[in-house]
PDB file of C-alpha atoms in Angstrom:
ATOM      1  CA  MET A   1      22.018  10.732   3.223  1.00 84.00           C
ATOM      2  CA  GLY A   2      22.395  14.149   1.671  1.00 90.00           C
ATOM      3  CA  TYR A   3      18.706  14.972   1.859  1.00 95.00           C
ATOM      4  CA  THR A   4      15.663  15.057   4.121  1.00 96.00           C
ATOM      5  CA  LEU A   5      11.973  14.679   3.319  1.00 97.00           C
ATOM      6  CA  LYS A   6       9.389  17.281   4.269  1.00 96.00           C
ATOM      7  CA  VAL A   7       5.598  17.299   4.026  1.00 96.00           C
ATOM      8  CA  LYS A   8       4.162  20.731   3.232  1.00 95.00           C
ATOM      9  CA  PRO A   9       1.556  22.337   0.934  1.00 95.00           C
ATOM     10  CA  SER A  10       1.880  21.028  -2.602  1.00 94.00           C
ATOM     11  CA  GLN A  11       2.851  23.190  -5.567  1.00 92.00           C
ATOM     12  CA  ILE A  12       0.295  21.406  -7.751  1.00 91.00           C
ATOM     13  CA  PRO A  13      -2.084  24.141  -9.006  1.00 88.00           C
ATOM     14  CA  HIS A  14      -5.301  22.427  -7.959  1.00 85.00           C
ATOM     15  CA  GLU A  15      -7.518  23.027  -4.928  1.00 84.00           C
ATOM     16  CA  ASP A  16      -7.501  19.307  -4.077  1.00 84.00           C
ATOM     17  CA  ALA A  17      -3.693  18.980  -4.101  1.00 86.00           C
ATOM     18  CA  GLY A  18      -3.365  19.356  -0.332  1.00 89.00           C
ATOM     19  CA  GLN A  19      -0.055  18.309   1.175  1.00 93.00           C
ATOM     20  CA  GLY A  20       2.898  17.248  -0.943  1.00 95.00           C
ATOM     21  CA  LEU A  21       6.237  15.513  -0.391  1.00 97.00           C
ATOM     22  CA  PHE A  22       9.426  17.542  -0.881  1.00 98.00           C
ATOM     23  CA  ILE A  23      13.095  16.692  -0.877  1.00 97.00           C
ATOM     24  CA  HIS A  24      15.468  19.125   0.815  1.00 97.00           C
ATOM     25  CA  GLY A  25      18.939  18.430  -0.488  1.00 97.00           C
ATOM     26  CA  GLU A  26      20.038  16.277  -3.390  1.00 97.00           C
ATOM     27  CA  ALA A  27      19.644  12.670  -4.510  1.00 97.00           C
ATOM     28  CA  ASP A  28      21.057  10.831  -7.517  1.00 97.00           C
ATOM     29  CA  VAL A  29      19.065   8.825 -10.038  1.00 97.00           C
ATOM     30  CA  GLY A  30      18.283   5.386  -8.619  1.00 97.00           C
ATOM     31  CA  THR A  31      18.164   6.567  -4.999  1.00 97.00           C
ATOM     32  CA  VAL A  32      15.490   5.028  -2.788  1.00 96.00           C
ATOM     33  CA  LEU A  33      13.824   8.199  -1.520  1.00 97.00           C
ATOM     34  CA  ALA A  34      10.886   6.989   0.529  1.00 97.00           C
ATOM     35  CA  VAL A  35       9.039   3.933   1.826  1.00 97.00           C
ATOM     36  CA  TYR A  36       5.272   3.444   1.626  1.00 97.00           C
ATOM     37  CA  PRO A  37       4.222   2.824   5.261  1.00 96.00           C
ATOM     38  CA  GLY A  38       1.115   1.278   6.761  1.00 94.00           C
ATOM     39  CA  VAL A  39      -0.890  -1.925   6.922  1.00 94.00           C
ATOM     40  CA  ILE A  40      -0.211  -4.643   4.338  1.00 94.00           C
ATOM     41  CA  TYR A  41      -3.140  -6.709   3.014  1.00 93.00           C
ATOM     42  CA  SER A  42      -2.648  -9.848   0.962  1.00 92.00           C
ATOM     43  CA  PRO A  43      -5.531 -10.734  -1.427  1.00 91.00           C
ATOM     44  CA  ALA A  44      -6.882 -13.087   1.261  1.00 89.00           C
ATOM     45  CA  TYR A  45      -7.721 -10.079   3.442  1.00 91.00           C
ATOM     46  CA  TYR A  46      -9.167  -7.600   0.950  1.00 91.00           C
ATOM     47  CA  ARG A  47     -12.521  -7.625   2.749  1.00 90.00           C
ATOM     48  CA  TYR A  48     -10.886  -6.342   5.918  1.00 91.00           C
ATOM     49  CA  ILE A  49      -9.702  -3.134   4.276  1.00 91.00           C
ATOM     50  CA  PRO A  50     -11.773  -0.362   5.927  1.00 89.00           C
ATOM     51  CA  GLY A  51     -14.721   0.681   3.756  1.00 87.00           C
ATOM     52  CA  TYR A  52     -14.775  -2.506   1.676  1.00 88.00           C
ATOM     53  CA  PRO A  53     -15.870  -2.864  -1.115  1.00 85.00           C
ATOM     54  CA  ARG A  54     -15.522   0.863  -1.879  1.00 86.00           C
ATOM     55  CA  VAL A  55     -12.199   1.063  -0.107  1.00 86.00           C
ATOM     56  CA  ASP A  56     -11.070   4.253  -1.855  1.00 80.00           C
ATOM     57  CA  ALA A  57     -14.218   6.273  -1.157  1.00 82.00           C
ATOM     58  CA  GLN A  58     -12.787   7.838   2.018  1.00 84.00           C
ATOM     59  CA  ASN A  59      -9.150   6.844   1.696  1.00 89.00           C
ATOM     60  CA  SER A  60      -6.663   8.254  -0.822  1.00 87.00           C
ATOM     61  CA  TYR A  61      -3.685   6.512   0.786  1.00 92.00           C
ATOM     62  CA  LEU A  62      -4.120   3.041  -0.719  1.00 92.00           C
ATOM     63  CA  ILE A  63      -1.660   1.555  -3.206  1.00 93.00           C
ATOM     64  CA  THR A  64      -1.420  -1.851  -4.909  1.00 91.00           C
ATOM     65  CA  ARG A  65       1.588  -3.916  -5.927  1.00 92.00           C
ATOM     66  CA  TYR A  66       1.647  -6.004  -9.092  1.00 87.00           C
ATOM     67  CA  ASP A  67       1.241  -9.179  -6.984  1.00 90.00           C
ATOM     68  CA  GLY A  68      -2.076  -7.901  -5.593  1.00 91.00           C
ATOM     69  CA  THR A  69      -0.732  -6.806  -2.203  1.00 94.00           C
ATOM     70  CA  VAL A  70      -2.479  -3.637  -0.966  1.00 94.00           C
ATOM     71  CA  ILE A  71      -0.865  -1.169   1.437  1.00 95.00           C
ATOM     72  CA  ASN A  72      -3.014   1.218   3.452  1.00 95.00           C
ATOM     73  CA  ALA A  73      -0.989   4.194   4.699  1.00 94.00           C
ATOM     74  CA  GLN A  74      -3.913   6.065   6.223  1.00 93.00           C
ATOM     75  CA  PRO A  75      -3.410   4.625   9.756  1.00 92.00           C
ATOM     76  CA  TRP A  76       0.281   5.595   9.690  1.00 94.00           C
ATOM     77  CA  GLY A  77      -0.445   9.236   8.920  1.00 92.00           C
ATOM     78  CA  ALA A  78       2.635  11.418   9.389  1.00 92.00           C
ATOM     79  CA  GLY A  79       4.255   8.965  11.800  1.00 91.00           C
ATOM     80  CA  GLY A  80       4.860   9.766  15.447  1.00 88.00           C
ATOM     81  CA  GLU A  81       7.263  11.179  17.996  1.00 88.00           C
ATOM     82  CA  SER A  82       8.734   8.016  19.493  1.00 89.00           C
ATOM     83  CA  ARG A  83       9.487   4.322  19.178  1.00 89.00           C
ATOM     84  CA  GLU A  84       6.247   2.652  20.191  1.00 89.00           C
ATOM     85  CA  ILE A  85       4.047  -0.417  19.923  1.00 88.00           C
ATOM     86  CA  TRP A  86       1.944  -0.006  16.775  1.00 87.00           C
ATOM     87  CA  ASP A  87      -0.960  -2.254  15.846  1.00 82.00           C
ATOM     88  CA  GLY A  88      -2.228  -0.471  12.748  1.00 79.00           C
ATOM     89  CA  SER A  89      -4.737   1.608  14.703  1.00 64.00           C
ATOM     90  CA  SER A  90      -8.352   0.377  14.859  1.00 44.00           C
ATOM     91  CA  LEU A  91      -8.650  -2.197  12.121  1.00 44.00           C
ATOM     92  CA  PRO A  92     -10.738  -5.372  11.647  1.00 42.00           C
ATOM     93  CA  GLU A  93      -9.761  -8.708  13.160  1.00 42.00           C
ATOM     94  CA  PRO A  94      -9.252 -11.467  10.573  1.00 42.00           C
ATOM     95  CA  LYS A  95     -11.250 -14.674  10.464  1.00 39.00           C
ATOM     96  CA  HIS A  96     -10.747 -17.745   8.287  1.00 37.00           C
ATOM     97  CA  PHE A  97     -12.299 -17.579   4.836  1.00 36.00           C
ATOM     98  CA  MET A  98     -14.479 -20.378   3.562  1.00 36.00           C
ATOM     99  CA  GLN A  99     -13.247 -22.229   0.503  1.00 38.00           C
ATOM    100  CA  ALA A 100     -15.107 -22.455  -2.776  1.00 38.00           C
ATOM    101  CA  ASP A 101     -15.764 -25.782  -4.457  1.00 42.00           C
ATOM    102  CA  GLY A 102     -15.105 -24.314  -7.914  1.00 42.00           C
ATOM    103  CA  LYS A 103     -18.776 -24.004  -8.842  1.00 43.00           C
ATOM    104  CA  GLY A 104     -19.731 -21.173  -6.508  1.00 42.00           C
ATOM    105  CA  SER A 105     -23.212 -20.321  -5.332  1.00 42.00           C
ATOM    106  CA  GLU A 106     -25.462 -17.329  -4.880  1.00 45.00           C
ATOM    107  CA  ARG A 107     -24.950 -17.539  -1.127  1.00 43.00           C
ATOM    108  CA  ILE A 108     -21.168 -17.329  -1.519  1.00 38.00           C
ATOM    109  CA  TRP A 109     -21.366 -14.270  -3.772  1.00 40.00           C
ATOM    110  CA  LYS A 110     -23.686 -12.490  -1.337  1.00 46.00           C
ATOM    111  CA  MET A 111     -21.374 -13.297   1.553  1.00 43.00           C
ATOM    112  CA  LEU A 112     -18.284 -12.130  -0.330  1.00 44.00           C
ATOM    113  CA  SER A 113     -19.832  -8.810  -1.316  1.00 49.00           C
ATOM    114  CA  LYS A 114     -20.041  -7.661   2.310  1.00 50.00           C
ATOM    115  CA  PRO A 115     -17.246  -6.233   4.440  1.00 52.00           C
ATOM    116  CA  LEU A 116     -16.197  -8.141   7.553  1.00 51.00           C
ATOM    117  CA  ASP A 117     -16.613  -6.657  10.996  1.00 45.00           C
ATOM    118  CA  GLY A 118     -13.992  -6.403  13.708  1.00 38.00           C
ATOM    119  CA  THR A 119     -11.936  -3.920  15.665  1.00 41.00           C
ATOM    120  CA  ARG A 120      -8.312  -5.097  15.816  1.00 46.00           C
ATOM    121  CA  LEU A 121      -5.451  -6.169  13.596  1.00 50.00           C
ATOM    122  CA  GLY A 122      -5.759  -9.802  14.620  1.00 51.00           C
ATOM    123  CA  GLY A 123      -3.659  -9.217  17.729  1.00 52.00           C
ATOM    124  CA  ASN A 124      -0.702  -8.358  15.503  1.00 67.00           C
ATOM    125  CA  HIS A 125       1.518  -5.542  16.719  1.00 77.00           C
ATOM    126  CA  GLU A 126       5.158  -4.526  16.534  1.00 85.00           C
ATOM    127  CA  VAL A 127       7.487  -2.054  18.184  1.00 88.00           C
ATOM    128  CA  LEU A 128       8.176   0.409  15.363  1.00 91.00           C
ATOM    129  CA  GLU A 129      10.182   3.595  15.035  1.00 91.00           C
ATOM    130  CA  ARG A 130       7.395   6.064  14.277  1.00 91.00           C
ATOM    131  CA  ARG A 131       9.928   8.842  13.644  1.00 93.00           C
ATOM    132  CA  ASN A 132      11.058   7.052  10.479  1.00 94.00           C
ATOM    133  CA  PRO A 133      12.503   9.762   8.175  1.00 95.00           C
ATOM    134  CA  LEU A 134      11.673   7.819   4.989  1.00 96.00           C
ATOM    135  CA  ALA A 135       8.073   6.757   5.716  1.00 96.00           C
ATOM    136  CA  PHE A 136       6.406   9.495   3.682  1.00 97.00           C
ATOM    137  CA  ALA A 137       5.906   7.985   0.215  1.00 97.00           C
ATOM    138  CA  HIS A 138       2.115   8.261   0.588  1.00 96.00           C
ATOM    139  CA  PHE A 139       2.368  12.066   0.470  1.00 96.00           C
ATOM    140  CA  ALA A 140       3.806  12.123  -3.065  1.00 96.00           C
ATOM    141  CA  ASN A 141       1.363  13.769  -5.480  1.00 94.00           C
ATOM    142  CA  HIS A 142       0.546  13.020  -9.092  1.00 94.00           C
ATOM    143  CA  PRO A 143       2.010  15.640 -11.479  1.00 94.00           C
ATOM    144  CA  ALA A 144      -0.258  18.265 -12.993  1.00 92.00           C
ATOM    145  CA  LYS A 145      -0.497  18.922 -16.716  1.00 90.00           C
ATOM    146  CA  ASP A 146       2.867  19.763 -18.310  1.00 90.00           C
ATOM    147  CA  MET A 147       4.686  18.433 -15.218  1.00 92.00           C
ATOM    148  CA  VAL A 148       6.824  15.288 -15.275  1.00 95.00           C
ATOM    149  CA  PRO A 149       7.178  12.638 -12.554  1.00 96.00           C
ATOM    150  CA  ASN A 150      10.619  12.356 -10.956  1.00 97.00           C
ATOM    151  CA  VAL A 151      10.164   9.049  -9.116  1.00 98.00           C
ATOM    152  CA  MET A 152       8.795   5.598  -9.859  1.00 96.00           C
ATOM    153  CA  VAL A 153       7.282   3.078  -7.483  1.00 95.00           C
ATOM    154  CA  CYS A 154       9.097  -0.241  -7.006  1.00 96.00           C
ATOM    155  CA  PRO A 155       8.133  -3.317  -4.972  1.00 95.00           C
ATOM    156  CA  TYR A 156      10.550  -4.310  -2.248  1.00 94.00           C
ATOM    157  CA  ASP A 157      10.358  -7.293   0.099  1.00 92.00           C
ATOM    158  CA  PHE A 158      11.965  -6.594   3.452  1.00 89.00           C
ATOM    159  CA  PRO A 159      13.458  -9.858   4.855  1.00 85.00           C
ATOM    160  CA  LEU A 160      12.728 -10.281   8.543  1.00 80.00           C
ATOM    161  CA  PRO A 161      15.325 -12.703   9.982  1.00 74.00           C
ATOM    162  CA  GLU A 162      17.297  -9.843  11.559  1.00 73.00           C
ATOM    163  CA  LYS A 163      14.997  -8.899  14.422  1.00 78.00           C
ATOM    164  CA  HIS A 164      16.964  -5.794  15.433  1.00 84.00           C
ATOM    165  CA  MET A 165      16.114  -4.221  12.059  1.00 87.00           C
ATOM    166  CA  ARG A 166      12.367  -4.823  12.341  1.00 89.00           C
ATOM    167  CA  VAL A 167      11.750  -1.591  14.233  1.00 92.00           C
ATOM    168  CA  TYR A 168      12.815   0.461  11.191  1.00 93.00           C
ATOM    169  CA  ILE A 169      10.340  -1.061   8.729  1.00 94.00           C
ATOM    170  CA  PRO A 170       7.187   1.128   8.848  1.00 94.00           C
ATOM    171  CA  ASN A 171       4.733  -1.635   7.981  1.00 94.00           C
ATOM    172  CA  ILE A 172       2.695  -4.327   9.636  1.00 92.00           C
ATOM    173  CA  SER A 173       0.932  -7.289   8.032  1.00 91.00           C
ATOM    174  CA  PHE A 174      -2.775  -7.794   8.482  1.00 90.00           C
ATOM    175  CA  GLY A 175      -3.697 -11.218   9.827  1.00 81.00           C
ATOM    176  CA  ASN A 176      -0.674 -12.199  11.935  1.00 60.00           C
ATOM    177  CA  GLY A 177       1.239 -13.067   8.763  1.00 52.00           C
ATOM    178  CA  GLU A 178      -0.181 -16.586   8.509  1.00 48.00           C
ATOM    179  CA  GLU A 179       1.155 -18.774   5.724  1.00 41.00           C
ATOM    180  CA  ALA A 180      -1.568 -19.326   3.134  1.00 45.00           C
ATOM    181  CA  ASN A 181      -2.066 -20.771  -0.321  1.00 46.00           C
ATOM    182  CA  MET A 182      -4.029 -18.430  -2.538  1.00 47.00           C
ATOM    183  CA  ARG A 183      -6.484 -19.549  -5.200  1.00 51.00           C
ATOM    184  CA  ARG A 184      -8.477 -17.232  -7.462  1.00 54.00           C
ATOM    185  CA  PHE A 185     -12.073 -17.962  -8.461  1.00 59.00           C
ATOM    186  CA  GLY A 186     -13.571 -15.373 -10.800  1.00 58.00           C
ATOM    187  CA  THR A 187     -12.918 -11.958  -9.268  1.00 53.00           C
ATOM    188  CA  PHE A 188     -12.432 -13.341  -5.750  1.00 54.00           C
ATOM    189  CA  TRP A 189      -9.434 -14.768  -3.923  1.00 46.00           C
ATOM    190  CA  PHE A 190      -9.738 -17.736  -1.561  1.00 52.00           C
ATOM    191  CA  LYS A 191      -7.279 -18.862   1.076  1.00 46.00           C
ATOM    192  CA  SER A 192      -6.437 -22.407   2.098  1.00 48.00           C
ATOM    193  CA  TRP A 193      -4.218 -22.829   5.147  1.00 48.00           C
ATOM    194  CA  LYS A 194      -0.871 -24.593   4.773  1.00 50.00           C
ATOM    195  CA  SER A 195      -0.248 -27.686   6.840  1.00 46.00           C
ATOM    196  CA  GLY A 196       3.274 -26.610   7.699  1.00 47.00           C
ATOM    197  CA  LYS A 197       6.064 -24.161   6.962  1.00 49.00           C
ATOM    198  CA  ASN A 198       9.109 -24.657   4.847  1.00 47.00           C
ATOM    199  CA  GLY A 199      12.105 -24.137   7.063  1.00 45.00           C
ATOM    200  CA  LEU A 200      14.004 -22.597   4.152  1.00 48.00           C
ATOM    201  CA  ASP A 201      11.453 -19.841   3.604  1.00 63.00           C
ATOM    202  CA  VAL A 202      12.453 -16.390   4.818  1.00 73.00           C
ATOM    203  CA  PRO A 203       9.584 -14.248   6.148  1.00 81.00           C
ATOM    204  CA  VAL A 204       9.236 -10.932   4.351  1.00 85.00           C
ATOM    205  CA  LEU A 205       7.154  -7.774   4.447  1.00 89.00           C
ATOM    206  CA  LYS A 206       5.925  -6.887   0.962  1.00 92.00           C
ATOM    207  CA  THR A 207       6.306  -3.141   0.651  1.00 95.00           C
ATOM    208  CA  LEU A 208       6.807  -0.391  -1.923  1.00 97.00           C
ATOM    209  CA  VAL A 209       9.490   2.261  -2.252  1.00 97.00           C
ATOM    210  CA  LEU A 210       9.911   5.410  -4.358  1.00 98.00           C
ATOM    211  CA  VAL A 211      13.030   5.498  -6.533  1.00 98.00           C
ATOM    212  CA  ALA A 212      14.388   8.647  -8.212  1.00 98.00           C
ATOM    213  CA  THR A 213      14.212   8.474 -12.016  1.00 97.00           C
ATOM    214  CA  ARG A 214      16.602  11.407 -12.397  1.00 97.00           C
ATOM    215  CA  ALA A 215      18.820  13.571 -10.231  1.00 97.00           C
ATOM    216  CA  ILE A 216      16.590  15.482  -7.799  1.00 96.00           C
ATOM    217  CA  SER A 217      17.384  18.666  -5.892  1.00 97.00           C
ATOM    218  CA  ASN A 218      15.180  20.749  -3.576  1.00 97.00           C
ATOM    219  CA  GLU A 219      11.855  20.078  -5.265  1.00 97.00           C
ATOM    220  CA  GLU A 220       8.517  18.348  -4.908  1.00 97.00           C
ATOM    221  CA  ILE A 221       8.461  14.585  -5.407  1.00 98.00           C
ATOM    222  CA  LEU A 222       5.955  13.599  -8.104  1.00 97.00           C
ATOM    223  CA  LEU A 223       4.704  10.080  -8.845  1.00 96.00           C
ATOM    224  CA  ASN A 224       2.651   8.942 -11.829  1.00 93.00           C
ATOM    225  CA  TYR A 225      -0.421   7.390 -10.176  1.00 91.00           C
ATOM    226  CA  ARG A 226      -1.366   5.487 -13.355  1.00 88.00           C
ATOM    227  CA  LEU A 227      -5.077   5.413 -12.514  1.00 84.00           C
ATOM    228  CA  SER A 228      -7.259   3.006 -14.453  1.00 81.00           C
ATOM    229  CA  ASN A 229      -8.670   4.454 -17.670  1.00 76.00           C
ATOM    230  CA  SER A 230     -11.627   2.075 -17.476  1.00 76.00           C
ATOM    231  CA  LYS A 231     -13.183   4.049 -14.599  1.00 79.00           C
ATOM    232  CA  GLN A 232     -14.048   7.679 -14.080  1.00 83.00           C
ATOM    233  CA  ARG A 233     -10.960   9.484 -12.874  1.00 86.00           C
ATOM    234  CA  PRO A 234     -10.933  12.504 -10.537  1.00 86.00           C
ATOM    235  CA  PRO A 235     -10.895  15.975 -12.117  1.00 86.00           C
ATOM    236  CA  TRP A 236      -7.371  16.696 -10.873  1.00 88.00           C
ATOM    237  CA  TYR A 237      -5.922  13.685 -12.718  1.00 88.00           C
ATOM    238  CA  THR A 238      -4.088  14.345 -15.991  1.00 89.00           C
ATOM    239  CA  PRO A 239      -2.587  11.194 -17.552  1.00 90.00           C
ATOM    240  CA  VAL A 240       1.169  11.265 -17.959  1.00 90.00           C
ATOM    241  CA  ASP A 241       1.037   8.437 -20.505  1.00 87.00           C
ATOM    242  CA  GLU A 242      -2.316   6.892 -21.478  1.00 85.00           C
ATOM    243  CA  GLU A 243      -0.600   3.830 -22.924  1.00 84.00           C
ATOM    244  CA  GLU A 244       1.272   3.244 -19.673  1.00 81.00           C
ATOM    245  CA  ASP A 245      -1.988   3.511 -17.736  1.00 81.00           C
ATOM    246  CA  ARG A 246      -3.555   1.001 -20.110  1.00 82.00           C
ATOM    247  CA  ARG A 247      -0.690  -1.463 -19.679  1.00 81.00           C
ATOM    248  CA  ARG A 248      -0.886  -1.142 -15.899  1.00 78.00           C
ATOM    249  CA  TRP A 249      -4.528  -2.237 -15.836  1.00 76.00           C
ATOM    250  CA  SER A 250      -4.711  -4.585 -18.850  1.00 74.00           C
TER     251      SER A 250
END
């Protein structure tokens, strides 16, 4: 490919920077540099994200797509040393959600404010190549003051009809990938189960990738995190573009 990815101490001048993602070699603008690995949660399964409702309190490896899909890269870590059966580590087992009648009730709100218990990924597991050389997007840091991002995050849906390619996609869906209709009520999402599947539908894994916004050569990969400006942001965060952050969360 002309480059490799390495995880090593970040060059960000902040004590909380930790590890960073670096490219060794060269990549042109528009190159897909890395894939965001881990467990994929549709809005129906938000309450199964570890630590819910404060899911980010002990986990800095969560990311959200524009369609509401959340990816948790914490269980993936730095990958592995072999091709192996991966079930997303120790994660909650999904159960069916109750449906709302549109009016809601105090009992429903109390129930929805609590995390759900469980220990497994709903029996869902796949044989994955844990030595994936691109599954490091979650190590990309936000740029410090006077630094400029060199990648952007883009949603990508991996089609799954070609089974021999499945092993190279570093993600797994929470909840056995059941087909579901989603309906939003206030700040909560509800799921109603479909009666059947459309034979024309192609199953996909909803993921995210990092794309180079300029030519990159032997440097640290930096991504604008675009954290919400409506909440207190960590001390290490310096906005790249306040207006862009505002648009992201408006």
